[in-house]
Coordinates of C-alpha atoms (C1' of nucleotides) in Angstrom, one line a residue:
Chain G
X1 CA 0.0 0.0 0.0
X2 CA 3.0 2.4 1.1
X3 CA 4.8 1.8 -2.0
X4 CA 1.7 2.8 -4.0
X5 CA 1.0 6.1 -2.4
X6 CA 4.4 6.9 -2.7
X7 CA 3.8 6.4 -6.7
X8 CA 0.8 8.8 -6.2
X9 CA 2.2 11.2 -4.6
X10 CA 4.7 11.3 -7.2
X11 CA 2.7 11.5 -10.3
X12 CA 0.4 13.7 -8.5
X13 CA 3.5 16.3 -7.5
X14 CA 5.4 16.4 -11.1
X15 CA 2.5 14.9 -13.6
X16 CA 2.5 12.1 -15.6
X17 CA 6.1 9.7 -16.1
X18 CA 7.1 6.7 -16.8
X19 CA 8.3 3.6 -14.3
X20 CA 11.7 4.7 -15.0
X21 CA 11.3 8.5 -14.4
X22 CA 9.6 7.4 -10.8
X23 CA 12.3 5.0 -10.1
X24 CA 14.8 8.1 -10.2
X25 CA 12.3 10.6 -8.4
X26 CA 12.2 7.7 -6.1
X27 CA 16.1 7.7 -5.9
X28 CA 16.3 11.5 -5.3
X29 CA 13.6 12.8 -3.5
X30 CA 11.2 10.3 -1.3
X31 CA 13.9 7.9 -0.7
X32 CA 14.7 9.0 2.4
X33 CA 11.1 8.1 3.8
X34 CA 10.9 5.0 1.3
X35 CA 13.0 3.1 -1.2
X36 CA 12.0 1.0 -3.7
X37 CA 13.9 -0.2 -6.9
X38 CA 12.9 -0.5 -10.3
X39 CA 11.7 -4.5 -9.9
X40 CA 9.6 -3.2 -7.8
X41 CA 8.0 -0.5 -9.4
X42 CA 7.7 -1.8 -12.6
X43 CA 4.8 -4.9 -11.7
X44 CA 3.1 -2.1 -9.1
X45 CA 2.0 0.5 -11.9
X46 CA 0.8 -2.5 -13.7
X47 CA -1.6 -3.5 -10.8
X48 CA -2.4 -0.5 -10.3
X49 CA -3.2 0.0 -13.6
X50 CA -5.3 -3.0 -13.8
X51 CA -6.9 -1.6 -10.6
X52 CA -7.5 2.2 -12.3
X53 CA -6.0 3.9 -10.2
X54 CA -3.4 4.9 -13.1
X55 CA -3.8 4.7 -17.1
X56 CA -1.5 4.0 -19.5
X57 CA -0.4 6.6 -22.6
X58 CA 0.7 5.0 -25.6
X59 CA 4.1 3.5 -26.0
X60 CA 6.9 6.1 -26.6
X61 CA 10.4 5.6 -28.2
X62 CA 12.3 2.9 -26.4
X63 CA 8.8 1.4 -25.2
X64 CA 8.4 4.3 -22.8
X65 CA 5.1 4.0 -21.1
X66 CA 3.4 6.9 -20.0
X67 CA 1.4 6.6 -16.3
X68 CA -1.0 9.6 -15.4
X69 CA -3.1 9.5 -12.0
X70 CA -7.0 8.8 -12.1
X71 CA -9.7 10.5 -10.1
X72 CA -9.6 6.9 -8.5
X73 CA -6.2 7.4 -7.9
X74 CA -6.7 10.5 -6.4
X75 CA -9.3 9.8 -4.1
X76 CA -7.7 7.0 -3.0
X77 CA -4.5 9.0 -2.1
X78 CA -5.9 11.4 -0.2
X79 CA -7.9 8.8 1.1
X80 CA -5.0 7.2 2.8
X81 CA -3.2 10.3 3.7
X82 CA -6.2 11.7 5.9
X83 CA -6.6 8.3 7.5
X84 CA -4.6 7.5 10.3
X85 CA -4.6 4.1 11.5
X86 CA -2.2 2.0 9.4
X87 CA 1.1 2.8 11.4
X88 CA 3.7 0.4 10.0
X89 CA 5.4 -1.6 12.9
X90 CA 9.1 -0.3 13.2
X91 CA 11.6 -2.2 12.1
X92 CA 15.0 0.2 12.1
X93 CA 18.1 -1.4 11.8
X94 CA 19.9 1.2 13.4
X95 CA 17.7 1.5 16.4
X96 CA 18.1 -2.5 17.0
X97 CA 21.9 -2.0 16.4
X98 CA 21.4 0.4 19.5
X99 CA 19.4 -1.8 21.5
X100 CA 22.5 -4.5 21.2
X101 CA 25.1 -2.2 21.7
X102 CA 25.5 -2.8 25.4
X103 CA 26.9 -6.3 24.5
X104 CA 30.0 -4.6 23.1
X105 CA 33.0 -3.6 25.1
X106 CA 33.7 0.1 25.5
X107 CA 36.9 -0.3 23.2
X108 CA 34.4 -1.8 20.3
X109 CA 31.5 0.4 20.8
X110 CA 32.6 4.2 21.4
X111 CA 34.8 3.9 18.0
X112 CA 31.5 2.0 16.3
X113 CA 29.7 5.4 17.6
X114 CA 31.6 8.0 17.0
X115 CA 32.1 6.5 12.9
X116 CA 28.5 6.2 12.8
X117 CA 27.7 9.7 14.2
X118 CA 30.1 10.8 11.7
X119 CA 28.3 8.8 8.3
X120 CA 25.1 11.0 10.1
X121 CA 26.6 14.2 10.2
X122 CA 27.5 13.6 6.2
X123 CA 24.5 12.4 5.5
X124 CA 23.2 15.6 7.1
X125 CA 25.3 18.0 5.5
X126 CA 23.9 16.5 2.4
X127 CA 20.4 17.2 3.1
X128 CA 21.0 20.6 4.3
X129 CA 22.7 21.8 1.4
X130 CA 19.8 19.9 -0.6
X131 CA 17.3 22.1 1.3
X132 CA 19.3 25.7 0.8
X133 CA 19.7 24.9 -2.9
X134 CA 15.9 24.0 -3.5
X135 CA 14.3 26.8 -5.1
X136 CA 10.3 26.7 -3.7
X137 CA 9.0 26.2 -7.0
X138 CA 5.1 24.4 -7.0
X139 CA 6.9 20.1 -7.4
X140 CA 9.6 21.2 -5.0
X141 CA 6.8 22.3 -2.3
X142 CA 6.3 18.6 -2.2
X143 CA 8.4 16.7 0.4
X144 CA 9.4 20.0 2.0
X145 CA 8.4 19.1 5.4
X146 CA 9.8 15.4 4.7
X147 CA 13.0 17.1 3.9
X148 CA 12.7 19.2 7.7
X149 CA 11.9 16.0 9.1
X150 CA 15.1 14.4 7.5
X151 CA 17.4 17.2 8.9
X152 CA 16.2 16.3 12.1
X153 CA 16.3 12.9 12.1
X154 CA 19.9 13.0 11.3
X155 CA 21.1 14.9 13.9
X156 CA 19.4 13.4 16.6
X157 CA 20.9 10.5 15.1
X158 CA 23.9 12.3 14.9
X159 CA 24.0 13.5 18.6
X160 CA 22.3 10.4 20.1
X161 CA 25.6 8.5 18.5
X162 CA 28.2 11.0 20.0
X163 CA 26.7 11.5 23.5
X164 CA 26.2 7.8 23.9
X165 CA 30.1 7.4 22.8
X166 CA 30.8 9.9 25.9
X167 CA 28.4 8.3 28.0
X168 CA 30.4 5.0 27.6
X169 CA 33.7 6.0 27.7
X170 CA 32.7 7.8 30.7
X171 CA 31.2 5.2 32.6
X172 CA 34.6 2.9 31.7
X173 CA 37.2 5.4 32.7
X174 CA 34.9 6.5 36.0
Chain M
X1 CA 19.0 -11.4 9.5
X2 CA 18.0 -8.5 11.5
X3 CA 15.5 -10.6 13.2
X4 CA 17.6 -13.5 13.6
X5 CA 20.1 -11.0 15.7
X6 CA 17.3 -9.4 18.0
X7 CA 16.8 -12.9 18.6
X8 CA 20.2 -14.0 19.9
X9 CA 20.3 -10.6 21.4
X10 CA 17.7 -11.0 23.7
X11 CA 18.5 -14.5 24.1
X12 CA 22.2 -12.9 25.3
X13 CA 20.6 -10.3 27.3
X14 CA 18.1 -12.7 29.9
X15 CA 19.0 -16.1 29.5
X16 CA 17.8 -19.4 27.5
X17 CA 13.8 -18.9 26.5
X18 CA 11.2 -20.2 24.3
X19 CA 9.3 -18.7 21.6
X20 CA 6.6 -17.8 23.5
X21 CA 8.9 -16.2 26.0
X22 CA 10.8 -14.7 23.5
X23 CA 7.3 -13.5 21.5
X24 CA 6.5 -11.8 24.9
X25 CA 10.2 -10.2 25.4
X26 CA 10.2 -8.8 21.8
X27 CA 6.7 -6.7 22.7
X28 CA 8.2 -4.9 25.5
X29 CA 11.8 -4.4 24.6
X30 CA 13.2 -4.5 21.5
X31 CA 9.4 -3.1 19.9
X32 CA 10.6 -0.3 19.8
X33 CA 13.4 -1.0 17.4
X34 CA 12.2 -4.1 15.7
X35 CA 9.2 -5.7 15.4
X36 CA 8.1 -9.7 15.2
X37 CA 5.1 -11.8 15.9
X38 CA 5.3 -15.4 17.3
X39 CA 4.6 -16.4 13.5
X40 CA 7.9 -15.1 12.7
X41 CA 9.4 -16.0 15.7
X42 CA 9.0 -19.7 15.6
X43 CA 10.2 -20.5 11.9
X44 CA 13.0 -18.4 12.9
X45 CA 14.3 -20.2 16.2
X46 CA 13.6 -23.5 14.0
X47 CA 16.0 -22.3 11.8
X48 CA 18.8 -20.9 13.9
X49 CA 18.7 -24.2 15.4
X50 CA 19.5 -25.9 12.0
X51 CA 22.4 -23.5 11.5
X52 CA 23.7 -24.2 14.6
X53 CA 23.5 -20.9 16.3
X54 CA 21.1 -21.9 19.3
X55 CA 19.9 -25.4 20.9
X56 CA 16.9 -26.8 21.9
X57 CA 16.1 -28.3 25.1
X58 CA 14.0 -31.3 26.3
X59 CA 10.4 -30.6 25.7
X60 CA 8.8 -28.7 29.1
X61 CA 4.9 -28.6 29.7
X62 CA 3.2 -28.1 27.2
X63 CA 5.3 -28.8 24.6
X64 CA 7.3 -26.1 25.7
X65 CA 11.3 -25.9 24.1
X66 CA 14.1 -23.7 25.4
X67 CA 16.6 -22.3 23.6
X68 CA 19.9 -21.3 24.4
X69 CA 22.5 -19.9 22.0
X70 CA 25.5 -21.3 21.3
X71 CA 29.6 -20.6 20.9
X72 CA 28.9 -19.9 17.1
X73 CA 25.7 -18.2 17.7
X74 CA 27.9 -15.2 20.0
X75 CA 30.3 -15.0 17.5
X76 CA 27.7 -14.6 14.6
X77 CA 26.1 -11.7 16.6
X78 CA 29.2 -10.1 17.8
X79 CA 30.2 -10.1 14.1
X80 CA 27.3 -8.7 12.8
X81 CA 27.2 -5.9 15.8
X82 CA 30.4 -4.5 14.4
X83 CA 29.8 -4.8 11.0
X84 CA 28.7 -1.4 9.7
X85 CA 28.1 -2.6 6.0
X86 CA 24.4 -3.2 5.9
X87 CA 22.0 -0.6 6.9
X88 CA 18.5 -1.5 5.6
X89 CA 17.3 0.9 3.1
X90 CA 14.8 3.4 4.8
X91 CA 10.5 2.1 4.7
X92 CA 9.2 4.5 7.1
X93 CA 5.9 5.2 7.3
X94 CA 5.5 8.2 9.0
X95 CA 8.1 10.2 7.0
X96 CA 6.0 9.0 3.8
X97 CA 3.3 10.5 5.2
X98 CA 5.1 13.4 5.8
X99 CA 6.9 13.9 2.2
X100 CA 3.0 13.8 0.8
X101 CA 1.1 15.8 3.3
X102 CA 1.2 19.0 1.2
X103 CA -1.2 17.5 -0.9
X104 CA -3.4 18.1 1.7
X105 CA -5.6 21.3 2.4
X106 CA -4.4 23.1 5.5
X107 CA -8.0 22.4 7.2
X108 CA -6.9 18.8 6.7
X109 CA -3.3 18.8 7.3
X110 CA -3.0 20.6 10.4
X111 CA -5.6 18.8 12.9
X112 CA -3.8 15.6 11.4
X113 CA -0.4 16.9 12.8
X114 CA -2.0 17.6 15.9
X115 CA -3.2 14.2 16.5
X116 CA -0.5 13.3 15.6
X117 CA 1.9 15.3 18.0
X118 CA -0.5 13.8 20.2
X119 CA 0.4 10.2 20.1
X120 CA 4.1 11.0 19.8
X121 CA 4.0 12.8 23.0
X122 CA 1.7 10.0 25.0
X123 CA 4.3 7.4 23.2
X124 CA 7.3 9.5 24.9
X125 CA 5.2 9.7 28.4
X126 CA 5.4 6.3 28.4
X127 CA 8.9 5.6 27.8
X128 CA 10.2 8.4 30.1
X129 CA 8.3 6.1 32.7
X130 CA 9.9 3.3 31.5
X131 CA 13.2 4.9 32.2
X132 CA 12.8 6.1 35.4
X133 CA 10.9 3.3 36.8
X134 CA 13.8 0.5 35.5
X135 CA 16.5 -0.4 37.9
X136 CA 19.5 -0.5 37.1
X137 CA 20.3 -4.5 36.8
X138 CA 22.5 -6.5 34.7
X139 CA 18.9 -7.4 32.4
X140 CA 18.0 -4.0 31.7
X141 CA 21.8 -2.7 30.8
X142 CA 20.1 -4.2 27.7
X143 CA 18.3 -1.7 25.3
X144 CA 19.4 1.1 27.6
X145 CA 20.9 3.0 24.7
X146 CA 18.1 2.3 22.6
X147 CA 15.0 3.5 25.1
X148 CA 17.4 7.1 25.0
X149 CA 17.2 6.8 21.7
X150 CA 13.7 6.0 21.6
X151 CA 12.5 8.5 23.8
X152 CA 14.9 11.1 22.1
X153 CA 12.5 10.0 18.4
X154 CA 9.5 10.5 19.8
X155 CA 10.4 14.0 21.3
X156 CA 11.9 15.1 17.6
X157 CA 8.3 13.5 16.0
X158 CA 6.5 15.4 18.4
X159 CA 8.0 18.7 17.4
X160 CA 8.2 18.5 14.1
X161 CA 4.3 17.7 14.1
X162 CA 3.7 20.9 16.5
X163 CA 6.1 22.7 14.4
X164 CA 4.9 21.9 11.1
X165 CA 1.7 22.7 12.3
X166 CA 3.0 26.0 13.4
X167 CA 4.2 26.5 10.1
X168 CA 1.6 25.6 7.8
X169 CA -1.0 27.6 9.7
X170 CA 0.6 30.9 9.2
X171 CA 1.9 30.2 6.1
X172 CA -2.4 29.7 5.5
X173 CA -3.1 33.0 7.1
X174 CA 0.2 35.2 6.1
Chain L
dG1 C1' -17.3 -30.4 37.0
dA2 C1' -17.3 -26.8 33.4
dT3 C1' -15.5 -22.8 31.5
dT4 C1' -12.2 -19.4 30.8
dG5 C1' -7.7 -17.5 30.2
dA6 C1' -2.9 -17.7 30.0
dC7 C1' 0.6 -20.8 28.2
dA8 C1' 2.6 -22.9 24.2
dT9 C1' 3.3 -24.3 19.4
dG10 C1' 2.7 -24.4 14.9
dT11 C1' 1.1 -23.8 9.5
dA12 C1' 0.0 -21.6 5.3
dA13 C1' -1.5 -18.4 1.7
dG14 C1' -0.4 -14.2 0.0
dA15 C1' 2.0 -9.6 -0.1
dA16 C1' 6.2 -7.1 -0.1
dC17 C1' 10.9 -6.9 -1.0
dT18 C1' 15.9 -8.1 -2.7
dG19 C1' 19.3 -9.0 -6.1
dA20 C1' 20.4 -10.8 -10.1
dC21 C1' 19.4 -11.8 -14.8
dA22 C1' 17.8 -10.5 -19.4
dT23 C1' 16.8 -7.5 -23.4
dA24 C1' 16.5 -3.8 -26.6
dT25 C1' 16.8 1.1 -28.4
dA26 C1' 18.5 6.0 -28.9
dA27 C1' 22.1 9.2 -28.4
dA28 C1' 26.6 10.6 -27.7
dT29 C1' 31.4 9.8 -28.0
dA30 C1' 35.7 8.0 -29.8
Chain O
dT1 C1' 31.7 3.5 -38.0
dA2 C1' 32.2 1.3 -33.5
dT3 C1' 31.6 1.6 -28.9
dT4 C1' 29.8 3.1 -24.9
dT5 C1' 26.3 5.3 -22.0
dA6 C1' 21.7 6.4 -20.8
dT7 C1' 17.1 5.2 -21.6
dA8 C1' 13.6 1.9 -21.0
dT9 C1' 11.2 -2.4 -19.7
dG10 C1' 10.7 -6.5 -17.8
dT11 C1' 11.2 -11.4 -15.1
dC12 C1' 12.2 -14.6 -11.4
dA13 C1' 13.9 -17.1 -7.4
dG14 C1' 14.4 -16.5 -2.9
dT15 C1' 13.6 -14.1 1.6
dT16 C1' 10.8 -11.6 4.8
dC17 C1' 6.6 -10.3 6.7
dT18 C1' 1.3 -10.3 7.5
dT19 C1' -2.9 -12.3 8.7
dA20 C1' -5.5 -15.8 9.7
dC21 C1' -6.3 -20.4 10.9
dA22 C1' -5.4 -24.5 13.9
dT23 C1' -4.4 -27.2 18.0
dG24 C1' -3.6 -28.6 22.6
dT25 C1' -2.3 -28.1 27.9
dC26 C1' -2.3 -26.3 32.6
dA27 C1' -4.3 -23.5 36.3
dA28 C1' -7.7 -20.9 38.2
dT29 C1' -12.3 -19.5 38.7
dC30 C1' -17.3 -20.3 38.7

DNA sequence: GATTGACATGTAAGAACTGACATATAAATA
DNA sequence: TATTTATATGTCAGTTCTTACATGTCAATC
C-alpha cells in the first residue's frame, strides 16, 4: 500500500512519467522516507493499472510508457493520507543496532559510535545543502516538510551517536 | 537477519527462552526498534537451530522448548554488531506521510499533525516512565541505549508535528 | 465439573521486498 | 563507424513479513 501512495504522490507532484522517471524521483527525493527499486515499481503500476488507479499513454520511443493519475487514484490517495490508522510496525536497523550495543565492550562500541555519528553528520550536510539549494517552486513544495523531518532525524541521530560514545567511555574510565 | 540478531540478542541479554517467552520479550523491549510476531518467531528459532547458532532443550509442559545460544551463535552476533556494511534501506511510514502531506488542504493537514503530536508525546510519556521506573540491573543494561534513543524519536516527532503545524497555519493566514 | 484465560506451538497463503538476470533502443562519444 | 552510456522495460527465485487459521495443555475461577 505504502509503495503505492508513494507512486501517487509522485505522479500527483510532477505529472505524468514513466516507471523509470519514478524510479529516479524515487532515488532522489522520497527515498529518504521510502526506497523501492525499479523491480519493484515496474509490476506495481501494472496492478495499479489493472486496478485504475493509473492509465496508460501509448508507447513512446524505447517502449516508454506513459502513467497519469485517475480521479480513483486521487481519491484514493488522499484517502490514505487523511486516515490515520495504518502505522507500519518499526523495524529500524539502526535502532536494533542500538538496543544491542551494550553487549559490546567500550573499546568496540565508542569507536562503532563516534564513525557512525560521523556517516550521520555527512548524511546531514547532504540534506542541508539539498534544502538551501531547492528553489520553492510548485513540485519542490512537495516533500518539504519530509526534507525538515530528515534534517532532524539525522542529527538526533547524529547527537544520540556521539553523547552515547561519551556516556560509555565515561562510565569505563569513572 | 535482523531478526535472527534481536533474537540471539535477547536471548544474550536474559538467558535461555522459548518462543513464546521470546514472543513476549520482543513486545516490551526491543518493539521499539524491531518488530516480530510469534509467526515469525518460531520459523526463525527452528531455523537458527538448523544452522547451529542456538539449541533446543527437552520438551517442558506443554510442549514447551528452550533455547539457548551457542559458541557460534555469540560469534555470529558479535560479528554482525560490528559490521557497519548493511543498513536497511529506509521504509518509514511516517516520514511517507510526511513527504505527501502537502497534498493536503491546511484544514486537513493541520488537525492531522495535531493528533499526531499527540500520540508521539503519549508514546514518549510512556517511555520516560519506562526509564525512570527501570533499575538499574544487569537485564535492563540491555536496550538502555536504545529507550534514549527511543524517547529522544518520539520528542523530535512530536516537534516536528507541532512545528509543522506551526508552520503551515501561518503560512495559510500570512 | 465446566468454563475461561494464559501458556505454548505451529502452518500456510499471500503480499512485499531483494538481487540478479535478461533484453533492446536511442544518443553521444571515440 | 564502432563503442559506450543512458534510456527503458521486464522477469524470477528466494527471503521476509502479514494475517488468519489451527491445536492442545495447565491453572484458576465459577
Amino acid at each position: 500500500m505504502s509503495l503505492r501512495m508513494a507512486l501517487l504522490g509522485l505522479l500527483t507532484a510532477s505529472g505524468p512519467a514513466s516507471g523509470y522517471d519514478l524510479t529516479k524521483r524515487f532515488e532522489s527525493s522520497v527515498n529518504h522516507a521510502w526506497h523501492a527499486g525499479h523491480s519493484q515499481i515496474y509490476p506495481e503500476l501494472a496492478k495499479m493499472a489493472a486496478d485504475g488507479l493509473v492509465t496508460v499513454g501509448e508507447e513512446g520511443p524505447r517502449g516508454r510508457k506513459t502513467y497519469t493519475v485517475t480521479e480513483e487514484g486521487s481519491r484514493r490517495l488522499h484517502d490514505w493520507l487523511v486516515t490515520k490508522e495504518h502505522f507500519r510496525p518499526v523495524r529500524d536497523e539502526g535502532a536494533l543496532r542500538a538496543f544491542l550495543l551494550p553487549m559490546l565492550e567500550p573499546e568496540e562500541s565508542v569507536p562503532l559510535l563516534r564513525r557512525e555519528a560521523g556517516v550521520y553528520a555527512a548524511r546531514l550536510a547532504e540534506l542541508e545543502a539539498l534544502e538551501a539549494s531547492k528553489p520553492r517552486e510548485r513540485e519542490t513544495r512537495f516533500g518539504r516538510y519530509a526534507l525538515d523531518l530528515g534534517i532532524r532525524q539525522m542529527r538526533m541521530m547524529r547527537d544520540w551517536a556521539e553523547e552515547t560514545a561519551d556516556r560509555i567511555e565515561h562510565a569505563a574510565r569513572g
